[in-house]
Short mmCIF file of C-alpha atoms in Angstrom, two decimals:
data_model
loop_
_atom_site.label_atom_id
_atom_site.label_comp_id
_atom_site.label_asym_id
_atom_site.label_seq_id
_atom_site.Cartn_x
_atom_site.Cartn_y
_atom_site.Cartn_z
CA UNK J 1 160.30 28.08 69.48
CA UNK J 2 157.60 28.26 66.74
CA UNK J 3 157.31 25.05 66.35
CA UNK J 4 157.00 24.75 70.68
CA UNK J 5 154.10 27.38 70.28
CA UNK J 6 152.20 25.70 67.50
CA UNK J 7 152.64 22.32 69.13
CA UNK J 8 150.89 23.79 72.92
CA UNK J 9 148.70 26.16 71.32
CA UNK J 10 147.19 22.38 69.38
CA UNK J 11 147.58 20.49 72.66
CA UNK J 12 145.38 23.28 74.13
CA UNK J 13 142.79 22.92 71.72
CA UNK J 14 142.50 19.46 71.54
CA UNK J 15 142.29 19.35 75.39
CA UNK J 16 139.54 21.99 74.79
CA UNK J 17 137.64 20.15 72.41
CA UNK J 18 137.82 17.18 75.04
CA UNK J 19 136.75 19.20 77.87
CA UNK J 20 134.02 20.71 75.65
CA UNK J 21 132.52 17.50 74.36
CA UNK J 22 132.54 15.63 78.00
CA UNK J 23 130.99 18.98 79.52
CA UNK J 24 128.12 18.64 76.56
CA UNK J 25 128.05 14.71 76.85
CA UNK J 26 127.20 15.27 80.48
CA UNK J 27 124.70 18.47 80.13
CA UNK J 28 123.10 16.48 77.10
CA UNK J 29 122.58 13.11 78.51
CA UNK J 30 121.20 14.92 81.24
CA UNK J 31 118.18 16.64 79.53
CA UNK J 32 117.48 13.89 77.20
CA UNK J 33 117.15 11.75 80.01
CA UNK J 34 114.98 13.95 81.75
CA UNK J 35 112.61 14.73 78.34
CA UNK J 36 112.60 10.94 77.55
CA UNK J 37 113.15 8.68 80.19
CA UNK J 38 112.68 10.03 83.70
CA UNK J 39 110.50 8.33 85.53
CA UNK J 40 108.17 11.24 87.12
CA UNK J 41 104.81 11.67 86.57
CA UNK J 42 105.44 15.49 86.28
CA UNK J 43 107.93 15.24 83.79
CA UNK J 44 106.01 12.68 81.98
CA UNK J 45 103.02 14.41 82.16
CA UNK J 46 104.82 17.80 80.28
CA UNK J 47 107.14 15.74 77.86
CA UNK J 48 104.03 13.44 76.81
CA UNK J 49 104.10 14.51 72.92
CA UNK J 50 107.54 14.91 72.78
CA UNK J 51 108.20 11.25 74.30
CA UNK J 52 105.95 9.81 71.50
CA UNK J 53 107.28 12.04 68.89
CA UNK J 54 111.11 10.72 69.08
CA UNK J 55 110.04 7.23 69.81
CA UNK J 56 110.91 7.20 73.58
CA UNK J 57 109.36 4.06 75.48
CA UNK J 58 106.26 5.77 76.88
CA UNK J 59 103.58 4.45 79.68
CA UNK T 1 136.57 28.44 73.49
CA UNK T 2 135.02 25.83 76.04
CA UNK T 3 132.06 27.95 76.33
CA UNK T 4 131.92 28.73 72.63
CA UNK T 5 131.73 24.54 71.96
CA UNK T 6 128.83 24.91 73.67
CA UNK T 7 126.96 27.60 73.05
CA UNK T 8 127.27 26.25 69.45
CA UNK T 9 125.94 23.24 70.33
CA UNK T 10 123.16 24.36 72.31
CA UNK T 11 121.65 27.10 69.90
CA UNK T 12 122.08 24.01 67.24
CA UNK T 13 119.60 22.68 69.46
CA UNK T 14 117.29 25.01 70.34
CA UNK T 15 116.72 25.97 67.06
CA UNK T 16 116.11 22.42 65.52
CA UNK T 17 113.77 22.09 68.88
CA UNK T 18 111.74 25.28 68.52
CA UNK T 19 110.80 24.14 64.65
CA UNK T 20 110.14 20.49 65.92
CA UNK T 21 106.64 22.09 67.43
CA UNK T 22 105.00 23.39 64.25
CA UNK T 23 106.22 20.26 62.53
CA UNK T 24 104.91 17.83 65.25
CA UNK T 25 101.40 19.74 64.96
CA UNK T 26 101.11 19.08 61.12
CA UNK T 27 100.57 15.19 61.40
CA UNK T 28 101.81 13.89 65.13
CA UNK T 29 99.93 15.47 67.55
CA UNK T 30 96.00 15.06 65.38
CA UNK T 31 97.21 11.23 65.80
CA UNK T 32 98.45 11.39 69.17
CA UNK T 33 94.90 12.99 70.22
CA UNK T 34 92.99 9.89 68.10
CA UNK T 35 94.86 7.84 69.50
CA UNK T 36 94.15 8.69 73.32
CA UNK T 37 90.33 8.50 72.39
CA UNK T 38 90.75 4.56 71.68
CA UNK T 39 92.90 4.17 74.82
CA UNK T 40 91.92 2.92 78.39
CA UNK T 41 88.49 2.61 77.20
CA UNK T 42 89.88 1.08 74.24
CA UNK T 43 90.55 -1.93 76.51
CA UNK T 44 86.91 -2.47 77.80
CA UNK T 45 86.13 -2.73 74.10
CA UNK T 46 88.53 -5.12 73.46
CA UNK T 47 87.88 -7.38 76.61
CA UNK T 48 84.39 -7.24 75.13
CA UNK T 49 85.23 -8.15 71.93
CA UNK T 50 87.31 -11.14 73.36
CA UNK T 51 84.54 -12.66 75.95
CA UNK T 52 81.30 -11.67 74.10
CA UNK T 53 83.11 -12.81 70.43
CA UNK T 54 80.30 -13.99 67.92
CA UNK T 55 77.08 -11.79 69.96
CA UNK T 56 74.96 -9.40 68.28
CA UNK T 57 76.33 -6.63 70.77
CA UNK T 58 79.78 -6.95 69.42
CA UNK T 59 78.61 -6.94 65.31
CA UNK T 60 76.67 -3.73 66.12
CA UNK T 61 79.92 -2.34 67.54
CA UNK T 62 82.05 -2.99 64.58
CA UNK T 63 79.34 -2.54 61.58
CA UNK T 64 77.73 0.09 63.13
CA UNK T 65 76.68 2.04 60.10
CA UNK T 66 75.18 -1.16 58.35
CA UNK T 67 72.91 -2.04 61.30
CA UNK T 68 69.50 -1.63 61.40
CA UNK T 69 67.56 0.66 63.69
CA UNK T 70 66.84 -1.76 66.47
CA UNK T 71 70.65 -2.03 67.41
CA UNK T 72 71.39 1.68 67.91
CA UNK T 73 70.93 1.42 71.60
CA UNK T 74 73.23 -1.41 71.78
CA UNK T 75 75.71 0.26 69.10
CA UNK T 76 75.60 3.74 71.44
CA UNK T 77 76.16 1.39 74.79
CA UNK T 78 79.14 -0.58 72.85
CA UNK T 79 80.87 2.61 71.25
CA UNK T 80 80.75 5.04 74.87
CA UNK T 81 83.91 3.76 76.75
CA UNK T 82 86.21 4.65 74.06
CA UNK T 83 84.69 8.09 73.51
CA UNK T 84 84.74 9.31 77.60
CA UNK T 85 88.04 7.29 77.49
CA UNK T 86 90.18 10.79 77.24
CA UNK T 87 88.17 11.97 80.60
CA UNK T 88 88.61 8.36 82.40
CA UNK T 89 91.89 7.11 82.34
CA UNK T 90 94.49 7.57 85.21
CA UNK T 91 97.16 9.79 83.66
CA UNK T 92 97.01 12.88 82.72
CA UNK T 93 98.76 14.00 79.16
CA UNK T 94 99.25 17.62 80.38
CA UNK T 95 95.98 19.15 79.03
CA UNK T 96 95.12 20.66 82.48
CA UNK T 97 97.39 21.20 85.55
CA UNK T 98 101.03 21.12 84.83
CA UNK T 99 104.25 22.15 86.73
CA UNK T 100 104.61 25.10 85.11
CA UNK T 101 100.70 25.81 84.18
CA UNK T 102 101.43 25.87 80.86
CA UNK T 103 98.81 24.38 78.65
CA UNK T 104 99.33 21.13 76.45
CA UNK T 105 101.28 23.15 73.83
CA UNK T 106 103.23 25.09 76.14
CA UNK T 107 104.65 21.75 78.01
CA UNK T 108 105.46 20.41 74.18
CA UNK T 109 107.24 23.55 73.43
CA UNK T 110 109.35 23.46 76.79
CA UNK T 111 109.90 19.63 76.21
CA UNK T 112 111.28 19.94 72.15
CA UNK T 113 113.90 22.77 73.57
CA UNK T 114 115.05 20.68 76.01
CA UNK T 115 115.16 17.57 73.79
CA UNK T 116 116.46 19.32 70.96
CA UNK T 117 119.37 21.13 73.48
CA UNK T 118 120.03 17.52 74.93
CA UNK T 119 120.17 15.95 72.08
CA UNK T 120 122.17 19.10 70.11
CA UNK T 121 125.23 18.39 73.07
CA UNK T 122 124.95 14.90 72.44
CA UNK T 123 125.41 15.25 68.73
CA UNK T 124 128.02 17.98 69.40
CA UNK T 125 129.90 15.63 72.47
CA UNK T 126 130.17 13.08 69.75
CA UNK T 127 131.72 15.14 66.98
CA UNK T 128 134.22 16.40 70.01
CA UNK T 129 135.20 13.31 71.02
CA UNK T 130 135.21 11.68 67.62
CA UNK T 131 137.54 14.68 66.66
CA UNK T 132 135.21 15.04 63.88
CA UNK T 133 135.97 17.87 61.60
CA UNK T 134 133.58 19.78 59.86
CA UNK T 135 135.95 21.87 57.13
CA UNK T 136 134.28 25.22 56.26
CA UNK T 137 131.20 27.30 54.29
CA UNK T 138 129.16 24.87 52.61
CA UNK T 139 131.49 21.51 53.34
CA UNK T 140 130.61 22.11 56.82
CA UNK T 141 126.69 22.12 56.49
CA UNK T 142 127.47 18.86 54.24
CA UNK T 143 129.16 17.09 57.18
CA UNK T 144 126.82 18.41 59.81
CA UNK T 145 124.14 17.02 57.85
CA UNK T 146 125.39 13.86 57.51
CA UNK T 147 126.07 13.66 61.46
CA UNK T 148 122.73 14.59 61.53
CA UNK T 149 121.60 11.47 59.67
CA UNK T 150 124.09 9.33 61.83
CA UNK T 151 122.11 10.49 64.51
CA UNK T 152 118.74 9.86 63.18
CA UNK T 153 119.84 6.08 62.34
CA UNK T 154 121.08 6.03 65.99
CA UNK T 155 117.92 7.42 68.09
CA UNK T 156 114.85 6.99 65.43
CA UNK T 157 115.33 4.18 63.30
CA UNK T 158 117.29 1.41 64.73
CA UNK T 159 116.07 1.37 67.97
CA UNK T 160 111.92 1.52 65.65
CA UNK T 161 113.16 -1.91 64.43
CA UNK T 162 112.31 -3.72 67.28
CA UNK T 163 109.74 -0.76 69.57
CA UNK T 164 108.21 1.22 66.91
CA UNK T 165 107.07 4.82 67.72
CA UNK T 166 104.10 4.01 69.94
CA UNK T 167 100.72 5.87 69.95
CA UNK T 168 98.79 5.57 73.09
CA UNK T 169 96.92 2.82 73.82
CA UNK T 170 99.57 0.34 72.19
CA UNK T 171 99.34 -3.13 73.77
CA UNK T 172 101.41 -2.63 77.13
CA UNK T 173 105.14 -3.84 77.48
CA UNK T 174 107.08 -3.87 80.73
CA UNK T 175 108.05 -0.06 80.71
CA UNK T 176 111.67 -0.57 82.43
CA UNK T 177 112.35 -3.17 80.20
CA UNK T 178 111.51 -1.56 76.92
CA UNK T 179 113.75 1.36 77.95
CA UNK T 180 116.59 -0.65 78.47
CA UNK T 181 116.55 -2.02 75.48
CA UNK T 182 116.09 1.14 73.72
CA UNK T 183 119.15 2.54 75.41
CA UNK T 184 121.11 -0.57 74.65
CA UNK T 185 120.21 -0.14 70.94
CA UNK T 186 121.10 3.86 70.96
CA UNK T 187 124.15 3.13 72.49
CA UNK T 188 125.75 0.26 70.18
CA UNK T 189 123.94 1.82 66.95
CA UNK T 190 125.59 4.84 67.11
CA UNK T 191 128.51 2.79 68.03
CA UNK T 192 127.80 1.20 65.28
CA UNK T 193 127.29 3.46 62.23
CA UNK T 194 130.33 5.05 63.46
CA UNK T 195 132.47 1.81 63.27
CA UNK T 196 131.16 1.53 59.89
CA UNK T 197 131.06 4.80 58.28
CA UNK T 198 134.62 6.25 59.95
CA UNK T 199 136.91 3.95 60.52
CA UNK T 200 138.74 2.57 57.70
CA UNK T 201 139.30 -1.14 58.55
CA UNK T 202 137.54 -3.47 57.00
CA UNK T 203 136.93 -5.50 60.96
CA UNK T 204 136.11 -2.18 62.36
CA UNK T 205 133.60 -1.75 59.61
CA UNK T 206 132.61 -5.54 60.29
CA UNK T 207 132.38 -5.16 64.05
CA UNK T 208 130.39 -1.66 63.56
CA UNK T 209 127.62 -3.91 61.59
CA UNK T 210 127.76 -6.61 64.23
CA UNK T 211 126.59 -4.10 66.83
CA UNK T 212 124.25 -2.61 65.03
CA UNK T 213 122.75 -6.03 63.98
CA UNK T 214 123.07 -7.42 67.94
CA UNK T 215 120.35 -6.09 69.75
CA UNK T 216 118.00 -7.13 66.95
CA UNK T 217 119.20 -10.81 67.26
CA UNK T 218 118.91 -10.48 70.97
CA UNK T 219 115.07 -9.66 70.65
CA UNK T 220 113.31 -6.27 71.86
CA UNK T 221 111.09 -6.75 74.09
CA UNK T 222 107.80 -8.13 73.14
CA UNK T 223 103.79 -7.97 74.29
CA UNK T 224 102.31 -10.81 76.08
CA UNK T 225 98.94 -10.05 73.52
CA UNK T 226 99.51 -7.99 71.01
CA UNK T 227 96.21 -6.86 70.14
CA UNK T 228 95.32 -3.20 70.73
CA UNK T 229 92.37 -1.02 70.63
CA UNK T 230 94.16 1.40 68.41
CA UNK T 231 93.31 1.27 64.86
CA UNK T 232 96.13 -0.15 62.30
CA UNK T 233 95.85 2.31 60.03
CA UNK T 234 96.77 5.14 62.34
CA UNK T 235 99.57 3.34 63.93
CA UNK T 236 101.01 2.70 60.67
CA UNK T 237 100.38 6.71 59.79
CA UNK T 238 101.83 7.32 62.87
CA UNK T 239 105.22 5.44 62.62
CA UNK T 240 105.73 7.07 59.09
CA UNK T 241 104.73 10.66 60.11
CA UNK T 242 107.48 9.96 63.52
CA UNK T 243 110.45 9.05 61.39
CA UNK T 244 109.85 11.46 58.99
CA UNK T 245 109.36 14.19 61.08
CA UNK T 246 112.44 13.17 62.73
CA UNK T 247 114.64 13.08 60.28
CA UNK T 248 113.74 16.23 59.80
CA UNK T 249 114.82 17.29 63.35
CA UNK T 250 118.06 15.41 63.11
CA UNK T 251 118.69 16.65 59.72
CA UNK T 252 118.40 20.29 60.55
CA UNK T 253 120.37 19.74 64.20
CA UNK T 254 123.13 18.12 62.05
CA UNK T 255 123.40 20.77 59.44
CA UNK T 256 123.25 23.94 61.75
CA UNK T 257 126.00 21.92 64.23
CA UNK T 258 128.06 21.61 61.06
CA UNK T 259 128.10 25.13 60.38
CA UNK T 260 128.32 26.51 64.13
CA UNK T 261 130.97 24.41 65.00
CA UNK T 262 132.95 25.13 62.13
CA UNK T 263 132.68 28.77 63.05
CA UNK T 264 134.35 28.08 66.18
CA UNK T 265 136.94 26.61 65.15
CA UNK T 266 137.54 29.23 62.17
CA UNK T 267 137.13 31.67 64.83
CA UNK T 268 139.96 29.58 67.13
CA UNK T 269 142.53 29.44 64.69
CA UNK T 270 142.71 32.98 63.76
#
């Protein structure tokens, strides 16, 4: 019975820490794409420093 | 405890993002704004310099403090495109009208949170997945930082090899095409360095360096003419004061993910 708990209450938090790091892939990729490598002249226009500062391919 | 993976990551972020400002404004931005003054009109000069090579015009332009009197019209005529170049060229670097109406500093403070949030649940996906462990107190700010420098080597350095940190006015590449390649090079470095820094096997560790190396072999993508009107000396200041400010970034993001995340899961287990 112990052992049952330990066991799910690990399966639960390595399913968390999966659900957690694909939730934050997602969200991340998301706003570094949109800081770096969007292709609007808006967001270009705001994220101009920041694009050269990290490098992005800029202009 | 979904939420709390999160949260973690994202104040990681922010933080490291919010002190990427004040540290951008110490050396990047002075030679972002030289920079711009050489571009678009930095062309004209150059196209000048090309079809008018060996005329008195063009030694005026580049000696101009050694030339006598007589040339100082000629010197004033040569040297005006790159100063009214900032006014002039098509695109606008957010000094005026913006979506938000924030000013030039205001747009690079928005932009650093949300690159330093995007790339803190990056950082923070890959120590997830990884199943990266971060231990506790002062083992996890260890770790952290060395994710940290993972992720510098990733997104600064290898992907500088072959596109270094451009200033404006750098001699124009195919923009779709340089992106590409920089996400290819992201992508299999950090790959890569973790191939070779986590996995025990030697031909893991082999393979890791192998996709690191590949993108290099395969050839970044390259100017047609690869002079530019912007000075050497500033682009070489520049691509020092990127990856060091960088690191810096990356460093910081690494070592506060290291200790939030280790909180959470101290917190979890109780």
């Amino acid at each position: 019975m112990a052992a049952n708990t330990v066991s799910s209450s690990l399966a639960t938090r390595t399913s968390a820490r999966a659900t957690a790091g694909l939730i934050a892939l997602l969200l991340g990729a998301f706003l570094v794409f949109g800081v770096g490598l969007a292709n609007s002249a808006a967001l270009h226009d705001a994220a101009h420093d920041t694009r050269h500062s990290y490098g992005f391919p800029c202009h | 405890m979904i939420v709390r993976f999160l949260l973690a990551a994202l104040a990681a972020g922010l933080i490291a993002g919010l002190a990427m400002t004040p540290a951008q404004y110490i050396k990047i931005v002075p030679l972002i704004l030289q920079a711009e003054a050489y571009e678009g009109g930095g062309s004209a000069a150059v196209s000048t310099h090309d079809h008018g090579a060996g005329t008195t015009e063009v030694a005026g332009h580049d000696h101009g403090a050694a030339t006598p009197a007589g040339h100082a019209h000629a010197n004033t005529d040569a040297a005006a495109p790159a100063s009214a170049a900032p006014e002039a060229h098509s695109h606008d670097h957010g000094d005026g009208e913006s979506v938000l109406g924030l000013g030039r500093l205001g747009n690079t403070v928005l932009a650093n949170l949300a690159a330093g949030g995007g790339f803190g649940l990056m950082l923070a996906a890959a120590a997830l997945l990884l199943d990266i462990r971060f231990g506790k107190g002062k083992q996890a700010v260890g770790r952290g930082l060395l994710l940290g420098a993972a992720g510098w080597f990733a997104v600064q350095l290898a992907p500088a090899w072959g596109l270094p940190p451009e200033l404006p006015g750098f001699p124009e590449i195919d923009l779709q095409a340089r992106q590409t390649w920089w996400m290819i090079t992201v992508a299999l470095s950090a790959a890569g360095i973790w191939l070779v820094a986590l996995r025990p096997e030697w031909i893991a560790k082999s393979l890791g360096v192998v996709l690191i190396v590949a993108p290099h072999v395969y050839g970044a993508p390259q100017p047609a003419d690869i002079s530019s009107a912007v000075p050497a000396f500033l682009a070489a200041e520049y691509t020092v004061a990127s990856l060091a400010t960088t690191l810096g970034f990356w460093l910081l993001l690494g070592g506060l993910l290291g200790h939030f995340l280790s909180r959470v899961d101290e917190g979890a287990s109780v």
